[in-house]
């Protein structure tokens, strides 16, 4: 059922992007209304002439997709038929929340994402550099000109864009090879001493015949993107490619058709103007090769998601009520179905074991290398591999609700997020293309005035080289490619990163705040002692308090309920149940008004505790649940929650890295002191309420600390949201996972160690990419302009410039792919 809620965003009237009014930097008042803009350029266009944007409508035959109105911004490659798809905005964490327009989820606050229902299961495509651009068809981004790629990886055949580029490349290569022989063969044979005049030139019409299909057909996608960049006023690498190849080819066509109009300074030894058909064709062919390599490399960045998708088995074996069994497609499994999982098979969906016992390999989801024992009552995860035993399970979460589907959704969303470090590249890229065009113009002027003869020919060649060698895409890809690969690598290790900013901050974290129950401890406490006041039977107290706690999600309450069931105590119904976060629960059981919780709850209820406590100290580290019946203290329960085996070693490693560890718990001080002492934690606070947890995190931040908060319960959500990085245990509550920026599927602190390693490796990779991109352009553009010519006589051929430009983006992507092998 859809949940109604207010619209929390505005649409940029110029480009159609969704803008948050609370954080928008650019706004403009017109006609008594405030309009919000995604960039200063959009605001300037609107302020100059608001009328065309006051009532924007999609172009005929277009629909609005994602957060960018593609019908208004894009040219034909991203146009979509009006009836191609129906869409709605849904929350990735709360799928029951829907909206026909972009907004924020009223439950978790996340931005809603467009869910397109396309015919024949057609996937969504998006730009890796501008994730707000989406389409149901392959195409190109109207902002940067890059090929769109699948928004969420799916099992599909080869990318049609890659197939098209490969076909154009091979045809162009076949035509360019003889063209290079005709144009450069005599020079090469002269160098080899074969008696051929180096200045001999073949007929220019033959070169034109070979070059024309290469430039106009092979390079047609680049000219389309070049035109889009001009129409949308979004200069990009294809602006430079289009200018460079267009100038070289256009000049050569005129020189071939009308050689008489050129002055003597532009005529060569053979008496006619030089032509550059081979340069235009070779540049086009090399850029096509670069596109093929880039598309293949980019496809590998989503390999982690595709690997996760491939984990799910195609079928499941359903057991009917009459005992008959049949194999059905995974999509047909419904919650409540009984399923049989035979030895060696993959568990089809999330659920609980009803019969049998086995060991399940969960490494592909949790990163845990050892198989986990499963028996009746144990929960199992879809796509994990059953061992040698046979299991009968009940399906509980199917389709998009399974853990595997949620992991894919989280990783896909994280891969489309932008790290703060990307802002540097964005600022440079915004002025990069105009600056390169300016350098090319200056190069042409300088060479035409001061260069050697033929001056204009040298000026043209060097200006084209400047345009071709510059590569803004290397800058733009430096961060998103590393983020895509890094988040995918984390998913394989059981570390789910919600956004790129978390990766960047993880590297800088110097303080870790941890909850106790479910984070440091197993979160599966067991009842050790139960004592009732005089006149109340222990069994009756257990029955009443377990009946009250059966509606609670707190681990202590669940331990009491589990213990009662083990004792085969029949529970009663609870009415007027209320959970008081950080304190306990209240309700009515069999007409008796009850409460169970800590001393703060009893204080609120004005119930006095007896002088001597009924339960002795008992086992160190035990927690107390105090019980009140009809306003009178009735007894208490001592519950023990064992420390997770991995906790001590993880804390030692974090401390060795200089991380300060602080424990905050709502449990009593005695229990907290025991656990802190066992783990060597010197800073802790006990009996702390949820809002005080958030306040403690805030104080650490005000002291200049970079704080990560790890927790698993509802009471941890405020602190998780307050921290620079919230780390939620995957074994905890949905609310905690929604509030955190990182989710640890296995739910132990070793995952934090892995997350920090991932953050460091990813940020190191991003810095390497940015350094390479900056250094490449800072060195390449001046060399192409000819700064080395006065000293060494070196000039950079436009053909070599094209090769270098094509390989620069591929190099950035290749370096990012190294993250797939990083050890966590």
CSV table of C-alpha atoms in Angstrom, one decimal, residues 1-9 88-91 94-113:
chain,number,residue,atom,x,y,z
A,1,UNK,CA,0.0,0.0,0.0
A,2,UNK,CA,1.3,3.4,-0.9
A,3,UNK,CA,2.1,5.8,1.9
A,4,UNK,CA,1.0,9.5,1.4
A,5,UNK,CA,3.5,12.1,2.3
A,6,UNK,CA,4.5,15.7,1.4
A,7,UNK,CA,6.7,16.6,-1.5
A,8,UNK,CA,10.2,17.4,-0.1
A,9,UNK,CA,11.9,18.5,-3.3
A,88,UNK,CA,6.9,5.3,-9.9
A,89,UNK,CA,9.3,6.5,-7.2
A,90,UNK,CA,9.9,4.0,-4.4
A,91,UNK,CA,12.1,3.9,-1.3
A,94,UNK,CA,10.9,0.8,2.5
A,95,UNK,CA,9.4,-0.6,-0.7
A,96,UNK,CA,5.9,0.0,0.5
A,97,UNK,CA,6.5,3.7,0.2
A,98,UNK,CA,5.6,5.0,-3.3
A,99,UNK,CA,5.1,8.3,-5.0
A,100,UNK,CA,4.4,9.5,-8.5
A,101,UNK,CA,7.1,12.3,-8.1
A,102,UNK,CA,10.6,12.5,-6.6
A,103,UNK,CA,10.6,13.0,-2.8
A,104,UNK,CA,12.2,11.8,0.4
A,105,UNK,CA,10.9,8.7,2.3
A,106,UNK,CA,8.9,9.7,5.4
A,107,UNK,CA,10.1,6.6,7.3
A,108,UNK,CA,13.9,6.6,6.7
A,109,UNK,CA,14.5,9.9,5.0
A,110,UNK,CA,16.2,8.3,2.0
A,111,UNK,CA,15.6,9.8,-1.5
A,112,UNK,CA,13.1,7.8,-3.5
A,113,UNK,CA,14.4,6.1,-6.6
